[in-house]
Coordinates of N, CA and C in Angstrom, one line a residue:
M1 N -9.4 -52.0 -4.9 CA -8.8 -51.3 -3.7 C -9.4 -51.8 -2.5
S2 N -8.6 -52.0 -1.4 CA -9.2 -52.8 -0.3 C -9.7 -51.5 0.6
M3 N -10.4 -51.9 1.6 CA -11.0 -50.8 2.4 C -9.9 -50.0 3.1
S4 N -8.8 -50.9 3.7 CA -7.6 -50.0 4.1 C -7.0 -49.1 3.4
E5 N -6.8 -49.5 2.0 CA -6.2 -48.7 1.0 C -7.2 -47.6 0.8
E6 N -8.5 -47.6 0.8 CA -9.2 -46.4 0.3 C -9.3 -45.6 1.7
T7 N -9.1 -46.1 2.9 CA -9.0 -45.2 4.0 C -7.8 -44.3 3.9
N8 N -6.8 -45.2 3.7 CA -5.4 -44.3 3.7 C -5.3 -43.4 2.5
E9 N -6.0 -43.6 1.5 CA -6.1 -42.8 0.3 C -6.9 -41.4 0.7
R10 N -7.9 -41.6 1.4 CA -8.7 -40.7 1.9 C -8.0 -39.7 2.9
W11 N -7.2 -40.2 4.0 CA -6.7 -39.6 4.8 C -5.4 -38.7 4.3
S12 N -5.0 -39.3 3.1 CA -3.8 -38.5 2.4 C -4.3 -37.4 1.5
R13 N -5.7 -37.6 1.0 CA -6.3 -36.5 0.3 C -6.6 -35.3 1.4
R14 N -7.2 -35.6 2.4 CA -7.5 -34.6 3.6 C -6.1 -33.8 4.1
G15 N -5.1 -34.8 4.2 CA -3.7 -34.0 4.5 C -3.3 -33.0 3.6
A16 N -3.4 -33.6 2.1 CA -2.8 -32.6 1.3 C -3.8 -31.4 1.2
E17 N -5.1 -31.6 1.2 CA -6.0 -30.2 1.2 C -5.8 -29.5 2.5
S18 N -5.2 -30.0 3.5 CA -5.1 -29.3 4.8 C -4.0 -28.5 4.6
A19 N -2.9 -29.0 3.9 CA -1.4 -28.3 3.7 C -1.8 -27.3 2.9
V20 N -2.6 -27.4 1.8 CA -2.9 -26.2 0.8 C -3.8 -25.2 1.4
R21 N -4.6 -25.4 2.3 CA -5.4 -24.4 3.0 C -4.5 -23.7 3.8
A22 N -3.5 -24.3 4.5 CA -2.7 -23.7 5.4 C -1.9 -22.8 4.7
R23 N -1.3 -23.2 3.5 CA -0.4 -22.3 2.6 C -1.0 -21.1 2.3
I24 N -2.4 -21.4 1.7 CA -3.3 -20.2 1.3 C -3.3 -19.0 2.5
L25 N -3.6 -19.7 3.7 CA -3.8 -18.7 4.6 C -2.5 -18.1 5.0
K26 N -1.3 -18.9 5.2 CA 0.1 -18.2 5.3 C 0.2 -17.0 4.3
E27 N 0.0 -17.4 3.0 CA 0.4 -16.1 2.0 C -0.8 -15.2 2.1
A28 N -2.0 -15.2 2.4 CA -2.9 -14.1 2.7 C -2.4 -13.4 3.9
W29 N -2.1 -14.0 4.9 CA -1.5 -13.2 6.2 C -0.4 -12.5 5.9
A30 N 0.7 -13.1 4.9 CA 1.7 -12.3 4.5 C 1.5 -10.9 3.7
M31 N 0.3 -11.0 3.0 CA -0.2 -9.9 2.4 C -0.7 -8.7 3.2
I32 N -1.5 -9.3 4.3 CA -2.1 -8.4 5.3 C -0.9 -7.8 6.0
E33 N -0.1 -8.5 6.6 CA 1.1 -7.8 7.4 C 2.1 -7.0 6.7
A34 N 2.0 -6.9 5.3 CA 2.8 -6.1 4.4 C 1.8 -5.1 4.1
G35 N 0.7 -4.7 4.5 CA 0.0 -3.7 4.3 C -0.7 -3.7 2.8
R36 N -0.8 -4.9 2.2 CA -1.4 -5.0 1.0 C -3.1 -5.5 0.9
L37 N -3.9 -5.2 2.0 CA -5.1 -5.7 2.0 C -5.8 -5.5 0.7
G38 N -5.7 -4.2 0.2 CA -6.2 -3.7 -0.9 C -5.9 -4.6 -2.3
H39 N -4.9 -5.2 -2.2 CA -4.4 -6.1 -3.2 C -4.6 -7.7 -2.9
L40 N -5.2 -8.1 -1.9 CA -5.6 -9.3 -1.5 C -6.9 -9.6 -2.3
T41 N -6.7 -10.3 -3.4 CA -7.7 -10.9 -4.3 C -7.5 -12.5 -3.9
M42 N -8.5 -13.1 -4.8 CA -8.7 -14.5 -4.7 C -7.2 -15.0 -5.6
A43 N -7.3 -14.3 -6.9 CA -6.3 -14.4 -7.7 C -4.8 -14.4 -7.4
A44 N -4.6 -13.1 -6.5 CA -3.3 -13.0 -6.1 C -3.1 -13.8 -4.9
V45 N -3.9 -14.2 -4.1 CA -3.5 -15.3 -3.1 C -2.9 -16.6 -3.6
A46 N -4.0 -16.9 -4.6 CA -3.7 -18.2 -5.3 C -2.3 -18.2 -6.0
A47 N -2.1 -16.9 -6.6 CA -0.6 -17.0 -7.2 C 0.4 -17.0 -6.2
A48 N 0.4 -16.2 -5.1 CA 1.4 -16.4 -4.0 C 1.5 -17.8 -3.5
A49 N 0.4 -18.6 -3.2 CA 0.3 -19.9 -2.7 C 0.9 -20.9 -3.6
G50 N 0.8 -20.6 -5.0 CA 1.4 -21.6 -6.0 C 0.0 -22.7 -6.2
V51 N -1.2 -22.1 -6.3 CA -2.3 -22.9 -6.4 C -3.1 -22.2 -7.5
S52 N -4.3 -23.0 -8.1 CA -5.2 -22.4 -9.1 C -6.1 -21.5 -8.1
R53 N -6.7 -20.5 -9.0 CA -7.7 -19.5 -8.1 C -8.9 -20.4 -7.7
Q54 N -9.3 -21.4 -8.5 CA -10.5 -22.1 -8.4 C -10.1 -23.0 -6.9
T55 N -9.0 -23.5 -6.7 CA -8.5 -24.1 -5.5 C -8.8 -23.1 -4.3
V56 N -8.6 -21.7 -4.4 CA -8.9 -20.8 -3.2 C -10.3 -20.6 -3.2
Y57 N -11.2 -20.6 -4.0 CA -12.6 -20.7 -4.1 C -13.2 -21.8 -3.4
V58 N -12.7 -23.2 -3.9 CA -13.1 -24.5 -3.4 C -13.0 -24.4 -1.7
Q59 N -11.8 -23.7 -1.3 CA -11.5 -23.7 0.0 C -12.4 -22.8 0.8
F60 N -12.3 -21.6 0.2 CA -13.0 -20.6 1.2 C -14.2 -19.8 0.7
G61 N -14.8 -20.2 -0.6 CA -16.0 -19.7 -1.1 C -15.8 -18.4 -1.7
T62 N -15.5 -17.4 -0.9 CA -15.6 -15.9 -1.4 C -14.5 -15.2 -0.6
R63 N -13.9 -14.1 -1.2 CA -13.1 -13.3 -0.5 C -13.4 -12.9 0.8
A64 N -14.7 -12.6 1.2 CA -15.2 -12.7 2.6 C -15.0 -13.6 3.4
G65 N -15.3 -14.9 2.7 CA -15.0 -16.2 3.6 C -13.5 -16.3 3.8
L66 N -12.6 -16.1 3.1 CA -11.1 -16.1 3.2 C -10.8 -15.2 4.3
L67 N -11.2 -14.0 4.3 CA -10.7 -12.9 5.2 C -11.3 -13.4 6.7
V68 N -12.7 -13.9 6.8 CA -13.2 -14.2 8.0 C -12.5 -15.5 8.5
Q69 N -12.2 -16.4 7.8 CA -11.5 -17.9 8.2 C -10.1 -17.3 8.7
M70 N -9.3 -16.3 8.1 CA -8.0 -15.7 8.5 C -8.0 -15.4 10.2
V71 N -9.1 -14.6 10.5 CA -9.0 -14.1 11.5 C -9.5 -15.1 12.6
R72 N -10.4 -16.0 12.1 CA -10.9 -16.8 13.2 C -9.7 -18.0 13.3
E73 N -9.0 -18.3 12.5 CA -7.7 -19.2 12.7 C -6.7 -18.5 13.5
R74 N -6.4 -17.3 13.4 CA -5.5 -16.5 14.3 C -6.3 -16.4 15.7
D75 N -7.3 -16.2 16.0 CA -7.9 -16.1 17.3 C -7.9 -17.6 17.7
A76 N -8.3 -18.6 16.9 CA -8.0 -20.1 17.6 C -6.8 -20.3 18.0
A77 N -5.6 -19.8 17.4 CA -4.3 -20.2 17.7 C -3.6 -19.3 18.9
N78 N -4.7 -18.2 19.4 CA -4.0 -17.3 20.3 C -4.1 -18.0 21.5
P79 N -2.9 -17.9 22.5 CA -2.8 -18.5 23.6 C -3.7 -17.9 24.8
R80 N -4.1 -16.8 24.5 CA -4.8 -15.8 25.4 C -6.3 -16.5 25.5
R81 N -6.6 -17.6 24.6 CA -8.0 -18.2 24.9 C -8.0 -19.0 26.0
E82 N -6.8 -19.4 26.6 CA -6.8 -19.9 27.9 C -7.0 -19.2 29.0
L83 N -6.5 -18.0 28.9 CA -6.9 -16.9 29.9 C -8.3 -16.4 29.9
V84 N -8.9 -16.5 28.6 CA -10.4 -16.1 28.6 C -11.4 -17.2 29.2
A85 N -10.8 -18.2 28.8 CA -11.5 -19.4 29.3 C -11.5 -19.6 31.0
A86 N -10.3 -19.3 31.5 CA -10.3 -19.3 32.9 C -11.0 -18.3 33.5
A87 N -11.0 -17.2 32.9 CA -11.9 -16.1 33.4 C -13.3 -16.4 33.5
I88 N -13.7 -16.8 32.4 CA -15.1 -17.1 32.5 C -15.6 -18.2 33.2
A89 N -14.7 -19.2 33.6 CA -14.8 -20.2 34.6 C -14.8 -19.8 36.0
L90 N -14.4 -18.6 36.4 CA -14.5 -18.0 37.7 C -15.8 -18.0 38.4
A91 N -15.7 -18.5 39.7 CA -17.1 -18.5 40.3 C -17.9 -17.2 40.5
D92 N -16.9 -16.1 40.9 CA -17.7 -14.8 41.1 C -17.8 -13.9 40.0
P93 N -19.0 -13.7 39.7 CA -19.1 -12.7 38.5 C -18.4 -11.7 38.4
V94 N -18.0 -11.0 39.5 CA -17.3 -9.7 39.5 C -15.8 -9.9 39.1
E95 N -15.3 -10.8 39.6 CA -13.9 -11.2 39.5 C -13.8 -11.9 38.0
A96 N -14.9 -12.4 37.4 CA -14.9 -12.9 36.1 C -14.9 -11.9 35.1
L97 N -15.6 -10.7 35.4 CA -15.7 -9.6 34.7 C -14.2 -9.0 34.5
V98 N -13.6 -8.8 35.7 CA -12.2 -8.1 35.6 C -11.0 -9.0 35.0
A99 N -11.2 -10.3 35.2 CA -10.3 -11.3 34.6 C -10.5 -11.3 33.0
L100 N -11.9 -11.5 32.7 CA -12.3 -11.4 31.2 C -11.6 -10.2 30.6
T101 N -12.0 -9.0 31.3 CA -11.7 -7.7 30.6 C -10.2 -7.6 30.3
R102 N -9.4 -8.0 31.4 CA -7.9 -8.0 31.1 C -7.5 -8.9 30.2
A103 N -8.1 -10.0 30.1 CA -7.7 -10.9 28.8 C -7.8 -10.5 27.5
L104 N -8.9 -10.2 27.4 CA -9.4 -9.3 26.1 C -8.8 -8.1 25.9
S105 N -8.4 -7.3 26.8 CA -7.5 -6.2 26.5 C -6.2 -6.4 26.1
G106 N -5.7 -7.7 26.3 CA -4.4 -7.9 25.7 C -4.5 -8.4 24.5
W107 N -5.7 -8.8 23.9 CA -6.0 -9.8 22.6 C -5.5 -8.4 21.5
G108 N -5.6 -7.1 21.9 CA -5.3 -6.1 20.7 C -4.0 -6.1 20.1
Q109 N -3.0 -6.5 21.3 CA -1.6 -6.4 20.7 C -1.2 -7.7 19.6
D110 N -2.2 -8.7 19.7 CA -1.9 -9.9 18.9 C -2.7 -9.7 17.5
I111 N -3.9 -9.1 17.4 CA -4.3 -8.8 16.2 C -4.4 -7.5 15.5
H112 N -3.7 -6.6 16.0 CA -3.9 -5.2 15.5 C -3.4 -5.0 14.1
P113 N -2.7 -5.6 13.6 CA -2.2 -5.6 12.0 C -3.5 -5.8 11.3
I114 N -4.3 -6.8 11.6 CA -5.5 -7.2 10.8 C -6.5 -6.5 11.2
A115 N -6.8 -6.1 12.6 CA -7.9 -5.2 13.0 C -7.7 -3.7 12.4
Q116 N -6.6 -3.1 12.3 CA -6.6 -1.8 11.5 C -6.9 -1.9 10.1
A117 N -6.1 -3.1 9.4 CA -6.6 -3.0 8.1 C -7.9 -3.3 7.7
L118 N -8.5 -4.1 8.4 CA -10.0 -4.5 8.2 C -11.0 -3.3 8.3
Y119 N -10.6 -2.4 9.4 CA -11.3 -1.6 9.9 C -11.3 -0.5 8.9
A120 N -10.3 -0.1 8.6 CA -9.9 1.1 7.4 C -10.6 0.4 6.2
A121 N -10.6 -0.8 5.7 CA -11.0 -1.1 4.6 C -12.5 -1.6 4.5
A122 N -13.2 -1.6 5.7 CA -14.5 -2.1 5.9 C -15.5 -0.9 5.3
L123 N -15.0 0.3 5.4 CA -15.8 1.4 4.8 C -16.2 1.3 3.4
T124 N -15.4 0.7 2.8 CA -15.6 0.6 1.2 C -15.6 -0.6 0.7
D125 N -15.1 -1.8 1.7 CA -15.0 -3.3 1.1 C -16.0 -4.1 1.8
E126 N -16.9 -4.7 1.2 CA -17.8 -5.5 1.9 C -17.2 -6.7 2.5
A127 N -16.1 -7.5 1.8 CA -15.5 -8.5 2.4 C -14.9 -8.2 3.7
A128 N -14.1 -7.0 3.6 CA -13.5 -6.7 5.0 C -14.6 -6.4 6.1
R129 N -15.6 -5.6 5.7 CA -16.7 -5.5 6.7 C -17.4 -6.8 7.2
A130 N -17.4 -7.8 6.4 CA -18.0 -9.2 7.0 C -17.1 -9.7 8.0
A131 N -15.6 -9.6 7.5 CA -14.5 -10.2 8.7 C -14.6 -9.4 9.7
W132 N -14.9 -8.0 9.6 CA -14.7 -7.1 10.8 C -15.8 -7.4 11.8
E133 N -17.2 -7.5 11.1 CA -18.5 -7.7 11.8 C -18.4 -9.1 12.5
D134 N -17.7 -10.2 11.8 CA -17.6 -11.5 12.5 C -16.8 -11.3 13.7
R135 N -15.5 -10.7 13.7 CA -14.8 -10.6 15.0 C -15.5 -9.8 15.8
M136 N -16.1 -8.7 15.6 CA -17.0 -8.2 16.8 C -18.0 -8.8 17.2
G137 N -18.6 -9.4 16.4 CA -19.6 -10.3 17.0 C -19.1 -11.6 17.9
H138 N -17.8 -12.1 17.6 CA -17.2 -12.9 18.6 C -16.8 -12.2 19.8
L139 N -16.6 -11.1 19.8 CA -16.2 -10.3 20.9 C -17.4 -9.9 21.9
H140 N -18.6 -9.8 21.2 CA -19.8 -9.8 21.9 C -20.2 -11.0 22.8
E141 N -19.9 -12.1 22.0 CA -20.3 -13.4 22.9 C -19.6 -13.4 24.2
F142 N -18.4 -12.9 24.2 CA -17.7 -12.9 25.5 C -18.3 -12.0 26.5
T143 N -18.4 -10.7 26.0 CA -19.1 -9.6 26.9 C -20.2 -9.9 27.2
E144 N -21.2 -10.5 26.5 CA -22.6 -10.9 26.8 C -22.5 -11.8 28.0
Q145 N -21.5 -12.9 28.0 CA -21.6 -13.7 29.0 C -21.1 -13.1 30.5
A146 N -20.3 -12.4 30.4 CA -19.7 -11.6 31.6 C -20.8 -10.7 32.2
V147 N -21.6 -9.9 31.4 CA -22.6 -8.9 31.9 C -23.9 -9.7 32.3
R148 N -24.4 -10.6 31.6 CA -25.3 -11.6 32.1 C -25.2 -12.1 33.5
R149 N -24.0 -12.7 33.6 CA -23.6 -13.2 35.0 C -23.9 -12.1 36.1
L150 N -23.2 -11.0 35.9 CA -23.6 -9.8 36.7 C -25.0 -9.5 37.0
A151 N -25.9 -9.6 35.9 CA -27.3 -9.3 36.1 C -27.9 -10.3 36.7
D152 N -27.5 -11.5 36.5 CA -28.4 -13.0 37.2 C -27.8 -12.8 38.7
A153 N -26.6 -12.2 38.9 CA -26.3 -12.1 40.4 C -26.8 -10.9 41.1
G154 N -27.5 -10.0 40.3 CA -28.1 -8.9 41.0 C -27.0 -7.8 41.2
V155 N -25.8 -7.7 40.5 CA -24.7 -6.8 40.9 C -24.6 -6.1 39.6
L156 N -25.4 -6.2 38.7 CA -25.1 -5.1 37.4 C -25.6 -3.8 37.8
A157 N -24.7 -2.8 37.7 CA -25.1 -1.5 38.0 C -26.5 -1.0 37.5
R158 N -27.0 0.0 38.4 CA -28.3 0.4 37.9 C -28.2 1.5 36.9
G159 N -29.3 1.2 36.0 CA -29.3 1.9 34.7 C -28.9 1.3 33.6
W160 N -28.4 -0.1 33.8 CA -27.8 -0.8 32.7 C -28.8 -2.0 32.5
D161 N -29.0 -2.6 31.3 CA -29.4 -4.0 31.1 C -28.3 -4.5 30.5
A162 N -28.4 -6.0 30.3 CA -27.3 -6.7 29.9 C -26.8 -6.2 28.7
T163 N -28.1 -6.0 27.6 CA -27.5 -5.7 26.1 C -26.8 -4.4 26.0
L164 N -27.3 -3.4 26.8 CA -26.5 -2.2 26.8 C -25.1 -2.5 27.3
A165 N -25.0 -3.1 28.5 CA -23.7 -3.2 29.1 C -22.9 -4.0 28.3
S166 N -23.3 -5.0 27.5 CA -22.5 -5.8 26.7 C -21.8 -5.0 25.6
D167 N -22.8 -4.1 24.9 CA -22.5 -3.4 23.8 C -21.5 -2.3 24.3
W168 N -21.5 -1.7 25.6 CA -20.5 -0.7 26.1 C -19.0 -1.4 26.3
L169 N -19.3 -2.4 27.1 CA -18.0 -3.2 27.1 C -17.3 -3.6 26.0
A170 N -17.9 -4.2 24.9 CA -17.4 -4.5 23.6 C -16.7 -3.3 23.1
A171 N -17.4 -2.3 23.3 CA -16.8 -0.9 22.6 C -15.5 -0.5 23.4
Q172 N -15.5 -0.7 24.7 CA -14.2 -0.4 25.4 C -13.1 -1.5 25.2
L173 N -13.4 -2.6 24.7 CA -12.4 -3.8 24.3 C -12.3 -3.7 22.7
N174 N -12.7 -2.7 22.0 CA -12.5 -2.9 20.5 C -10.9 -2.5 20.3
P175 N -10.4 -3.6 19.5 CA -8.8 -3.5 19.4 C -8.4 -2.1 18.9
L176 N -9.2 -1.2 18.4 CA -8.7 0.0 17.8 C -8.2 0.9 19.0
G177 N -8.9 0.7 20.2 CA -8.4 1.4 21.6 C -7.3 1.2 21.7
W178 N -6.9 -0.1 21.7 CA -5.5 -0.7 22.1 C -4.4 0.2 21.1
V179 N -4.8 0.3 19.8 CA -3.8 1.0 18.9 C -3.8 2.4 19.5
L180 N -4.8 3.2 19.8 CA -4.6 4.5 20.1 C -3.9 4.8 21.4
L181 N -4.1 3.8 22.4 CA -3.5 3.9 23.6 C -2.2 3.5 23.8
V182 N -2.1 2.1 23.4 CA -0.4 1.5 23.7 C 0.3 1.9 22.2
E183 N -0.1 1.8 21.2 CA 0.7 1.9 20.2 C 1.0 3.3 19.7
D184 N 0.1 4.3 19.8 CA 0.1 5.5 19.6 C 0.7 6.5 20.5
S185 N 0.0 6.3 21.8 CA 0.4 7.1 22.9 C 1.2 6.4 23.9
G186 N 1.7 5.3 23.6 CA 3.0 4.6 24.4 C 2.6 4.0 25.8
W187 N 1.4 3.7 26.0 CA 0.9 3.2 27.3 C 1.5 1.7 27.3
A188 N 2.0 1.3 28.6 CA 2.4 0.1 28.8 C 1.5 -0.9 28.6
Q189 N 1.7 -2.2 28.3 CA 0.6 -3.2 28.1 C -0.1 -3.4 29.4
D190 N 0.5 -3.5 30.6 CA 0.0 -3.9 31.9 C -0.9 -2.7 32.2
L191 N -0.5 -1.4 32.1 CA -1.2 -0.3 32.4 C -2.8 -0.4 31.7
Y192 N -2.6 -0.5 30.4 CA -3.9 -0.3 29.6 C -4.7 -1.6 30.1
E193 N -4.2 -2.8 30.3 CA -5.0 -3.8 30.8 C -5.7 -3.6 32.3
E194 N -4.8 -3.0 33.0 CA -5.5 -2.8 34.5 C -6.5 -1.5 34.2
R195 N -6.3 -0.6 33.5 CA -7.0 0.6 33.6 C -8.4 0.3 32.9
V196 N -8.5 -0.4 31.8 CA -9.6 -0.9 31.3 C -10.6 -1.8 32.2
A197 N -10.0 -2.8 32.8 CA -10.7 -3.7 33.7 C -10.9 -2.9 34.9
T198 N -10.5 -1.9 35.3 CA -10.9 -1.0 36.6 C -12.0 -0.3 36.1
I199 N -12.1 0.3 35.1 CA -13.0 1.2 34.6 C -14.4 0.3 34.3
A200 N -14.0 -0.8 33.7 CA -15.4 -1.9 33.5 C -15.9 -2.1 34.8
R201 N -15.0 -2.4 36.0 CA -15.6 -2.8 37.1 C -16.4 -1.5 37.6
A202 N -15.8 -0.4 37.8 CA -16.4 0.8 38.1 C -17.8 1.3 37.6
V203 N -17.8 0.9 36.5 CA -19.1 1.3 35.5 C -19.9 0.3 35.8
L204 N -19.8 -0.9 35.7 CA -20.7 -1.9 35.5 C -21.1 -2.6 36.7
V205 N -20.5 -2.5 37.8 CA -20.7 -3.2 39.1 C -21.3 -2.3 39.9
D206 N -22.6 -2.8 40.6 CA -23.1 -2.1 41.6 C -22.5 -2.4 43.0
T207 N -21.7 -1.6 43.5 CA -21.0 -1.9 44.8 C -21.6 -1.8 45.9
L208 N -22.9 -1.2 45.9 CA -23.9 -0.9 47.0 C -24.8 -2.1 47.1
R209 N -24.7 -3.0 46.3 CA -25.5 -4.4 46.6 C -24.9 -5.3 47.1
P210 N -25.4 -6.1 47.9 CA -24.8 -7.1 48.5 C -24.1 -8.2 47.6

């Protein structure tokens, strides 16, 4: 076999593996969206995707690995990532905080089916807990950037340090808050985003400092 043929074969295998991986993730998401997280086992996903259970293990390692990859993939494809990136890039740290808070407040409507399912299952399901903690860690990465910029600029409100402020902000942006106010209480999405951003600024920014 020539080098060119070997290269083509290698790319063909990668393409086939990518297609299988995508099919597994698609079927796993279908189970989540149907409210069947408790039935989401490696064997069940394999059967739904038309592959062997071993194939699912090779691709994702464990059930926790599958759940983590599911939410990471959904986040990576979310168009709000551009809003988040633009917010972080703003020169003014206060404007960046407000814009980032609004962008992340909107994330709840995109991920609430998996967020609710993972949170409910995390109490008794270690794989679900791993996926939930992975996503909360991802959220903290954003909030830490925002509040550290406030601290570095000398405008973080008195009584806060960057760690406490990041924890507090991440708690306000927890997707379950979106469920309680928008889905359950009927708040408009724009109102929810505006109020969360306004409160974050009022609590975390020291307006008396220059």
